[in-house]
PDB file of C-alpha atoms in Angstrom:
ATOM      1  CA  MET A   1      48.234 -49.633   8.496  1.00  0.00           C
ATOM      2  CA  LYS A   2      51.667 -51.020   7.652  1.00  0.00           C
ATOM      3  CA  SER A   3      50.770 -54.415   9.084  1.00  0.00           C
ATOM      4  CA  LEU A   4      47.470 -54.512   7.172  1.00  0.00           C
ATOM      5  CA  ARG A   5      49.271 -53.647   3.944  1.00  0.00           C
ATOM      6  CA  ILE A   6      51.924 -56.334   4.441  1.00  0.00           C
ATOM      7  CA  LYS A   7      49.218 -58.932   5.068  1.00  0.00           C
ATOM      8  CA  ASN A   8      47.348 -57.760   1.936  1.00  0.00           C
ATOM      9  CA  LYS A   9      44.309 -56.868   4.036  1.00  0.00           C
ATOM     10  CA  ILE A  10      44.176 -53.511   2.272  1.00  0.00           C
ATOM     11  CA  GLN A  11      45.151 -52.537  -1.267  1.00  0.00           C
ATOM     12  CA  GLN A  12      46.272 -48.974  -0.528  1.00  0.00           C
ATOM     13  CA  ASN A  13      48.172 -47.449   2.364  1.00  0.00           C
ATOM     14  CA  VAL A  14      45.391 -44.890   2.724  1.00  0.00           C
ATOM     15  CA  PHE A  15      42.687 -44.169   5.284  1.00  0.00           C
ATOM     16  CA  GLY A  16      39.717 -41.808   5.312  1.00  0.00           C
ATOM     17  CA  LEU A  17      38.078 -40.031   8.230  1.00  0.00           C
ATOM     18  CA  SER A  18      34.479 -38.831   8.407  1.00  0.00           C
ATOM     19  CA  PHE A  19      32.491 -37.221  11.228  1.00  0.00           C
ATOM     20  CA  VAL A  20      28.949 -35.863  11.439  1.00  0.00           C
ATOM     21  CA  PRO A  21      27.762 -33.095  13.825  1.00  0.00           C
ATOM     22  CA  THR A  22      25.379 -34.298  16.520  1.00  0.00           C
ATOM     23  CA  THR A  23      23.713 -32.759  19.561  1.00  0.00           C
ATOM     24  CA  HIS A  24      22.934 -36.026  21.343  1.00  0.00           C
ATOM     25  CA  GLN A  25      25.339 -37.948  23.553  1.00  0.00           C
ATOM     26  CA  GLY A  26      25.885 -41.535  22.523  1.00  0.00           C
ATOM     27  CA  VAL A  27      24.969 -40.928  18.880  1.00  0.00           C
ATOM     28  CA  LEU A  28      27.689 -42.322  16.630  1.00  0.00           C
ATOM     29  CA  GLY A  29      28.491 -40.282  13.547  1.00  0.00           C
ATOM     30  CA  GLY A  30      32.075 -41.142  12.697  1.00  0.00           C
ATOM     31  CA  GLU A  31      33.644 -43.509  10.203  1.00  0.00           C
ATOM     32  CA  LEU A  32      37.233 -44.627   9.709  1.00  0.00           C
ATOM     33  CA  THR A  33      37.959 -46.309   6.372  1.00  0.00           C
ATOM     34  CA  PHE A  34      41.125 -48.396   6.004  1.00  0.00           C
ATOM     35  CA  GLY A  35      42.656 -49.074   2.605  1.00  0.00           C
ATOM     36  CA  GLY A  36      41.018 -46.183   0.790  1.00  0.00           C
ATOM     37  CA  VAL A  37      38.254 -43.603   1.119  1.00  0.00           C
ATOM     38  CA  ASN A  38      34.456 -43.641   1.163  1.00  0.00           C
ATOM     39  CA  SER A  39      33.421 -41.406  -1.736  1.00  0.00           C
ATOM     40  CA  GLN A  40      29.827 -41.378  -0.465  1.00  0.00           C
ATOM     41  CA  LYS A  41      30.964 -39.342   2.522  1.00  0.00           C
ATOM     42  CA  TYR A  42      32.205 -36.300   0.623  1.00  0.00           C
ATOM     43  CA  ILE A  43      31.242 -33.982  -2.222  1.00  0.00           C
ATOM     44  CA  GLY A  44      33.324 -33.475  -5.349  1.00  0.00           C
ATOM     45  CA  LYS A  45      36.989 -34.409  -5.470  1.00  0.00           C
ATOM     46  CA  LEU A  46      39.593 -34.644  -2.752  1.00  0.00           C
ATOM     47  CA  ASN A  47      42.123 -31.814  -2.712  1.00  0.00           C
ATOM     48  CA  TRP A  48      45.442 -33.560  -2.042  1.00  0.00           C
ATOM     49  CA  VAL A  49      48.273 -31.602  -0.418  1.00  0.00           C
ATOM     50  CA  ASP A  50      51.777 -32.629   0.585  1.00  0.00           C
ATOM     51  CA  VAL A  51      52.453 -33.333   4.235  1.00  0.00           C
ATOM     52  CA  ASN A  52      54.779 -30.730   5.719  1.00  0.00           C
ATOM     53  CA  LYS A  53      58.329 -32.111   5.783  1.00  0.00           C
ATOM     54  CA  GLY A  54      58.716 -31.242   9.447  1.00  0.00           C
ATOM     55  CA  CYS A  55      55.838 -33.571  10.280  1.00  0.00           C
ATOM     56  CA  LEU A  56      56.837 -36.708   8.400  1.00  0.00           C
ATOM     57  CA  ASN A  57      56.250 -39.860  10.496  1.00  0.00           C
ATOM     58  CA  SER A  58      55.100 -37.849  13.521  1.00  0.00           C
ATOM     59  CA  CYS A  59      52.021 -35.825  12.536  1.00  0.00           C
ATOM     60  CA  TRP A  60      49.812 -34.776   9.640  1.00  0.00           C
ATOM     61  CA  GLY A  61      50.979 -31.258   8.865  1.00  0.00           C
ATOM     62  CA  PHE A  62      50.300 -28.887   5.979  1.00  0.00           C
ATOM     63  CA  GLU A  63      50.262 -25.183   5.093  1.00  0.00           C
ATOM     64  CA  GLN A  64      47.324 -22.816   4.790  1.00  0.00           C
ATOM     65  CA  THR A  65      46.129 -19.221   5.069  1.00  0.00           C
ATOM     66  CA  ILE A  66      43.257 -18.323   7.417  1.00  0.00           C
ATOM     67  CA  LYS A  67      40.757 -15.530   6.769  1.00  0.00           C
ATOM     68  CA  TYR A  68      37.872 -14.213   8.850  1.00  0.00           C
ATOM     69  CA  GLY A  69      35.480 -12.754   6.338  1.00  0.00           C
ATOM     70  CA  GLU A  70      37.710 -10.825   3.946  1.00  0.00           C
ATOM     71  CA  GLN A  71      40.481 -10.220   6.482  1.00  0.00           C
ATOM     72  CA  VAL A  72      43.564 -12.428   6.596  1.00  0.00           C
ATOM     73  CA  ILE A  73      44.041 -13.158  10.283  1.00  0.00           C
ATOM     74  CA  GLN A  74      46.792 -15.747   9.855  1.00  0.00           C
ATOM     75  CA  PRO A  75      49.137 -15.593   6.848  1.00  0.00           C
ATOM     76  CA  TYR A  76      50.392 -18.718   5.092  1.00  0.00           C
ATOM     77  CA  SER A  77      51.853 -20.965   7.777  1.00  0.00           C
ATOM     78  CA  ALA A  78      52.349 -24.581   8.793  1.00  0.00           C
ATOM     79  CA  GLY A  79      50.254 -26.566  11.240  1.00  0.00           C
ATOM     80  CA  VAL A  80      48.510 -29.895  11.706  1.00  0.00           C
ATOM     81  CA  VAL A  81      45.169 -31.650  11.507  1.00  0.00           C
ATOM     82  CA  ASP A  82      44.360 -33.690  14.617  1.00  0.00           C
ATOM     83  CA  SER A  83      41.152 -35.596  15.355  1.00  0.00           C
ATOM     84  CA  GLY A  84      42.100 -35.823  19.030  1.00  0.00           C
ATOM     85  CA  THR A  85      42.013 -32.049  19.556  1.00  0.00           C
ATOM     86  CA  ALA A  86      38.669 -30.677  20.737  1.00  0.00           C
ATOM     87  CA  LEU A  87      39.038 -27.159  19.302  1.00  0.00           C
ATOM     88  CA  ILE A  88      40.531 -25.255  16.388  1.00  0.00           C
ATOM     89  CA  TYR A  89      43.700 -23.508  17.544  1.00  0.00           C
ATOM     90  CA  VAL A  90      45.297 -20.521  15.817  1.00  0.00           C
ATOM     91  CA  THR A  91      48.127 -18.179  16.768  1.00  0.00           C
ATOM     92  CA  SER A  92      47.532 -15.653  19.543  1.00  0.00           C
ATOM     93  CA  GLU A  93      47.756 -12.853  16.968  1.00  0.00           C
ATOM     94  CA  ALA A  94      45.099 -14.487  14.792  1.00  0.00           C
ATOM     95  CA  PHE A  95      42.901 -15.104  17.814  1.00  0.00           C
ATOM     96  CA  GLN A  96      43.116 -11.457  18.864  1.00  0.00           C
ATOM     97  CA  LEU A  97      41.958 -10.391  15.403  1.00  0.00           C
ATOM     98  CA  TYR A  98      39.165 -12.969  15.463  1.00  0.00           C
ATOM     99  CA  SER A  99      37.860 -12.112  18.935  1.00  0.00           C
ATOM    100  CA  GLY A 100      38.323  -8.393  18.288  1.00  0.00           C
ATOM    101  CA  ALA A 101      35.933  -8.661  15.349  1.00  0.00           C
ATOM    102  CA  LEU A 102      33.236  -9.982  17.714  1.00  0.00           C
ATOM    103  CA  PRO A 103      32.161  -7.022  19.885  1.00  0.00           C
ATOM    104  CA  GLY A 104      31.691  -7.877  23.541  1.00  0.00           C
ATOM    105  CA  SER A 105      33.315 -11.289  23.312  1.00  0.00           C
ATOM    106  CA  LYS A 106      35.407 -12.408  26.275  1.00  0.00           C
ATOM    107  CA  MET A 107      37.089 -15.492  27.649  1.00  0.00           C
ATOM    108  CA  ASP A 108      34.839 -17.532  29.908  1.00  0.00           C
ATOM    109  CA  LYS A 109      36.669 -18.742  33.021  1.00  0.00           C
ATOM    110  CA  ALA A 110      34.442 -21.775  33.551  1.00  0.00           C
ATOM    111  CA  THR A 111      34.961 -23.277  30.093  1.00  0.00           C
ATOM    112  CA  GLY A 112      38.147 -21.614  28.894  1.00  0.00           C
ATOM    113  CA  LEU A 113      36.322 -20.754  25.673  1.00  0.00           C
ATOM    114  CA  LEU A 114      35.574 -17.451  23.991  1.00  0.00           C
ATOM    115  CA  GLU A 115      32.043 -16.386  24.923  1.00  0.00           C
ATOM    116  CA  ILE A 116      30.256 -14.364  22.258  1.00  0.00           C
ATOM    117  CA  PRO A 117      27.319 -12.126  23.248  1.00  0.00           C
ATOM    118  CA  GLU A 118      24.029 -12.870  21.539  1.00  0.00           C
ATOM    119  CA  GLU A 119      23.945  -9.469  19.842  1.00  0.00           C
ATOM    120  CA  SER A 120      27.188 -10.305  18.004  1.00  0.00           C
ATOM    121  CA  ILE A 121      26.079 -13.728  16.745  1.00  0.00           C
ATOM    122  CA  GLY A 122      24.101 -12.340  13.826  1.00  0.00           C
ATOM    123  CA  ALA A 123      27.111 -10.355  12.631  1.00  0.00           C
ATOM    124  CA  MET A 124      29.542 -13.286  12.643  1.00  0.00           C
ATOM    125  CA  LYS A 125      31.405 -13.939   9.407  1.00  0.00           C
ATOM    126  CA  PRO A 126      32.662 -17.202   7.928  1.00  0.00           C
ATOM    127  CA  LEU A 127      36.174 -18.443   8.580  1.00  0.00           C
ATOM    128  CA  PHE A 128      38.040 -19.505   5.464  1.00  0.00           C
ATOM    129  CA  PHE A 129      40.891 -21.990   5.424  1.00  0.00           C
ATOM    130  CA  ILE A 130      42.733 -21.683   2.116  1.00  0.00           C
ATOM    131  CA  ILE A 131      44.511 -24.961   1.416  1.00  0.00           C
ATOM    132  CA  ASN A 132      46.357 -25.579  -1.843  1.00  0.00           C
ATOM    133  CA  GLY A 133      44.373 -22.809  -3.517  1.00  0.00           C
ATOM    134  CA  VAL A 134      40.999 -24.143  -2.360  1.00  0.00           C
ATOM    135  CA  SER A 135      38.930 -22.193   0.182  1.00  0.00           C
ATOM    136  CA  TYR A 136      37.139 -24.211   2.878  1.00  0.00           C
ATOM    137  CA  GLU A 137      34.389 -22.259   4.620  1.00  0.00           C
ATOM    138  CA  LEU A 138      33.608 -22.732   8.292  1.00  0.00           C
ATOM    139  CA  THR A 139      30.213 -21.077   8.712  1.00  0.00           C
ATOM    140  CA  PRO A 140      29.331 -18.984  11.781  1.00  0.00           C
ATOM    141  CA  ASN A 141      27.227 -21.904  13.018  1.00  0.00           C
ATOM    142  CA  ALA A 142      30.192 -24.257  12.642  1.00  0.00           C
ATOM    143  CA  GLN A 143      32.316 -21.874  14.731  1.00  0.00           C
ATOM    144  CA  LEU A 144      30.018 -22.322  17.728  1.00  0.00           C
ATOM    145  CA  TRP A 145      30.100 -25.035  20.345  1.00  0.00           C
ATOM    146  CA  PRO A 146      26.723 -26.872  20.306  1.00  0.00           C
ATOM    147  CA  ARG A 147      24.647 -25.119  22.972  1.00  0.00           C
ATOM    148  CA  THR A 148      23.017 -28.392  23.999  1.00  0.00           C
ATOM    149  CA  SER A 149      26.477 -29.448  25.212  1.00  0.00           C
ATOM    150  CA  ASN A 150      27.352 -26.235  27.079  1.00  0.00           C
ATOM    151  CA  THR A 151      26.704 -27.653  30.524  1.00  0.00           C
ATOM    152  CA  ILE A 152      28.990 -30.615  29.847  1.00  0.00           C
ATOM    153  CA  LEU A 153      31.839 -28.099  29.870  1.00  0.00           C
ATOM    154  CA  GLY A 154      30.514 -26.353  32.952  1.00  0.00           C
ATOM    155  CA  GLY A 155      29.244 -23.476  30.848  1.00  0.00           C
ATOM    156  CA  LYS A 156      25.991 -21.534  30.853  1.00  0.00           C
ATOM    157  CA  ALA A 157      23.154 -23.339  29.084  1.00  0.00           C
ATOM    158  CA  ASN A 158      22.142 -20.429  26.852  1.00  0.00           C
ATOM    159  CA  ALA A 159      25.573 -18.939  26.177  1.00  0.00           C
ATOM    160  CA  TYR A 160      27.378 -18.912  22.833  1.00  0.00           C
ATOM    161  CA  TYR A 161      30.924 -20.272  22.866  1.00  0.00           C
ATOM    162  CA  SER A 162      33.403 -20.344  19.994  1.00  0.00           C
ATOM    163  CA  VAL A 163      35.358 -23.472  19.052  1.00  0.00           C
ATOM    164  CA  VAL A 164      38.242 -21.238  17.911  1.00  0.00           C
ATOM    165  CA  SER A 165      40.969 -20.628  20.467  1.00  0.00           C
ATOM    166  CA  SER A 166      44.705 -20.089  20.916  1.00  0.00           C
ATOM    167  CA  HIS A 167      47.406 -21.513  23.149  1.00  0.00           C
ATOM    168  CA  ASP A 168      50.765 -20.043  24.137  1.00  0.00           C
ATOM    169  CA  LYS A 169      52.430 -23.470  23.948  1.00  0.00           C
ATOM    170  CA  LEU A 170      50.773 -24.548  20.726  1.00  0.00           C
ATOM    171  CA  GLY A 171      53.899 -25.964  19.105  1.00  0.00           C
ATOM    172  CA  HIS A 172      52.342 -25.359  15.680  1.00  0.00           C
ATOM    173  CA  SER A 173      50.915 -22.300  13.928  1.00  0.00           C
ATOM    174  CA  PHE A 174      47.499 -23.966  13.981  1.00  0.00           C
ATOM    175  CA  ILE A 175      45.724 -27.194  14.897  1.00  0.00           C
ATOM    176  CA  MET A 176      42.671 -28.130  12.874  1.00  0.00           C
ATOM    177  CA  GLY A 177      40.807 -30.147  15.468  1.00  0.00           C
ATOM    178  CA  TYR A 178      37.496 -31.942  15.773  1.00  0.00           C
ATOM    179  CA  PRO A 179      35.221 -28.958  14.895  1.00  0.00           C
ATOM    180  CA  PHE A 180      36.886 -28.701  11.474  1.00  0.00           C
ATOM    181  CA  LEU A 181      36.701 -32.454  10.904  1.00  0.00           C
ATOM    182  CA  LEU A 182      32.980 -32.415  11.685  1.00  0.00           C
ATOM    183  CA  ARG A 183      32.460 -30.336   8.546  1.00  0.00           C
ATOM    184  CA  PHE A 184      35.053 -31.721   6.130  1.00  0.00           C
ATOM    185  CA  TYR A 185      36.191 -35.150   4.995  1.00  0.00           C
ATOM    186  CA  THR A 186      39.888 -35.901   5.274  1.00  0.00           C
ATOM    187  CA  ALA A 187      41.965 -38.664   3.729  1.00  0.00           C
ATOM    188  CA  TYR A 188      45.518 -39.680   4.540  1.00  0.00           C
ATOM    189  CA  ASN A 189      47.908 -41.278   2.054  1.00  0.00           C
ATOM    190  CA  VAL A 190      50.642 -42.821   4.166  1.00  0.00           C
ATOM    191  CA  SER A 191      52.791 -44.026   1.249  1.00  0.00           C
ATOM    192  CA  ASN A 192      52.836 -40.695  -0.594  1.00  0.00           C
ATOM    193  CA  SER A 193      52.670 -38.420   2.479  1.00  0.00           C
ATOM    194  CA  LYS A 194      49.594 -36.505   1.389  1.00  0.00           C
ATOM    195  CA  ILE A 195      46.386 -35.265   3.026  1.00  0.00           C
ATOM    196  CA  GLY A 196      43.131 -34.923   1.114  1.00  0.00           C
ATOM    197  CA  PHE A 197      40.326 -32.481   1.956  1.00  0.00           C
ATOM    198  CA  ALA A 198      36.742 -32.290   0.691  1.00  0.00           C
ATOM    199  CA  ALA A 199      33.409 -30.728   1.611  1.00  0.00           C
ATOM    200  CA  THR A 200      30.570 -32.913   2.903  1.00  0.00           C
ATOM    201  CA  SER A 201      26.812 -32.706   3.338  1.00  0.00           C
ATOM    202  CA  SER A 202      27.560 -31.416   6.865  1.00  0.00           C
ATOM    203  CA  THR A 203      29.758 -28.509   5.752  1.00  0.00           C
ATOM    204  CA  TYR A 204      26.879 -26.006   5.807  1.00  0.00           C
ATOM    205  CA  ALA A 205      24.589 -27.775   8.287  1.00  0.00           C
ATOM    206  CA  ASP A 206      23.118 -25.795  11.194  1.00  0.00           C
ATOM    207  CA  VAL A 207      23.576 -27.404  14.603  1.00  0.00           C
ATOM    208  CA  LYS A 208      21.758 -26.006  17.614  1.00  0.00           C
TER     209      LYS A 208
END
């Protein structure tokens, strides 16, 4: 980015990131925009937030509150957004509250993911990520690993697995990984140290 800006290849030290949910291997649904954002990839306006000071020059961190339904499972805390992380990670305390609200759910040894029994799927509630006063809803469908890809992980073909997990050595209070980015557009202002968030046409899409 810095090199492109110096060479006047881009007008702004900004890049945008867009992904689209897919159930087919080899189908490309991502877009990286250098020098600005692609306004056709998101709905409404970008919600710009300051990058957490502890993350400057090393990661894209920010603060948020996480709710499952109406219950706050993770109070206002700092974490990061990372396109290279396959899951959404929260604190162990938040994960216990989340999994505890899904009767019969248990960790699956083969995949390392939370397996949710079919009878609990219909009662799942949305996850809300409250960023800079704006609530971003991750629907129950968006909380599930695509079942067509279960066997890739070594899982059972007809099982339901959650993309929400926790890790003892997280290093951050949360990591908003790929499953979040599939549903929301993000933009990164390098010069001003800000991250922008917006809903997309995929935010409420159902993926089987």
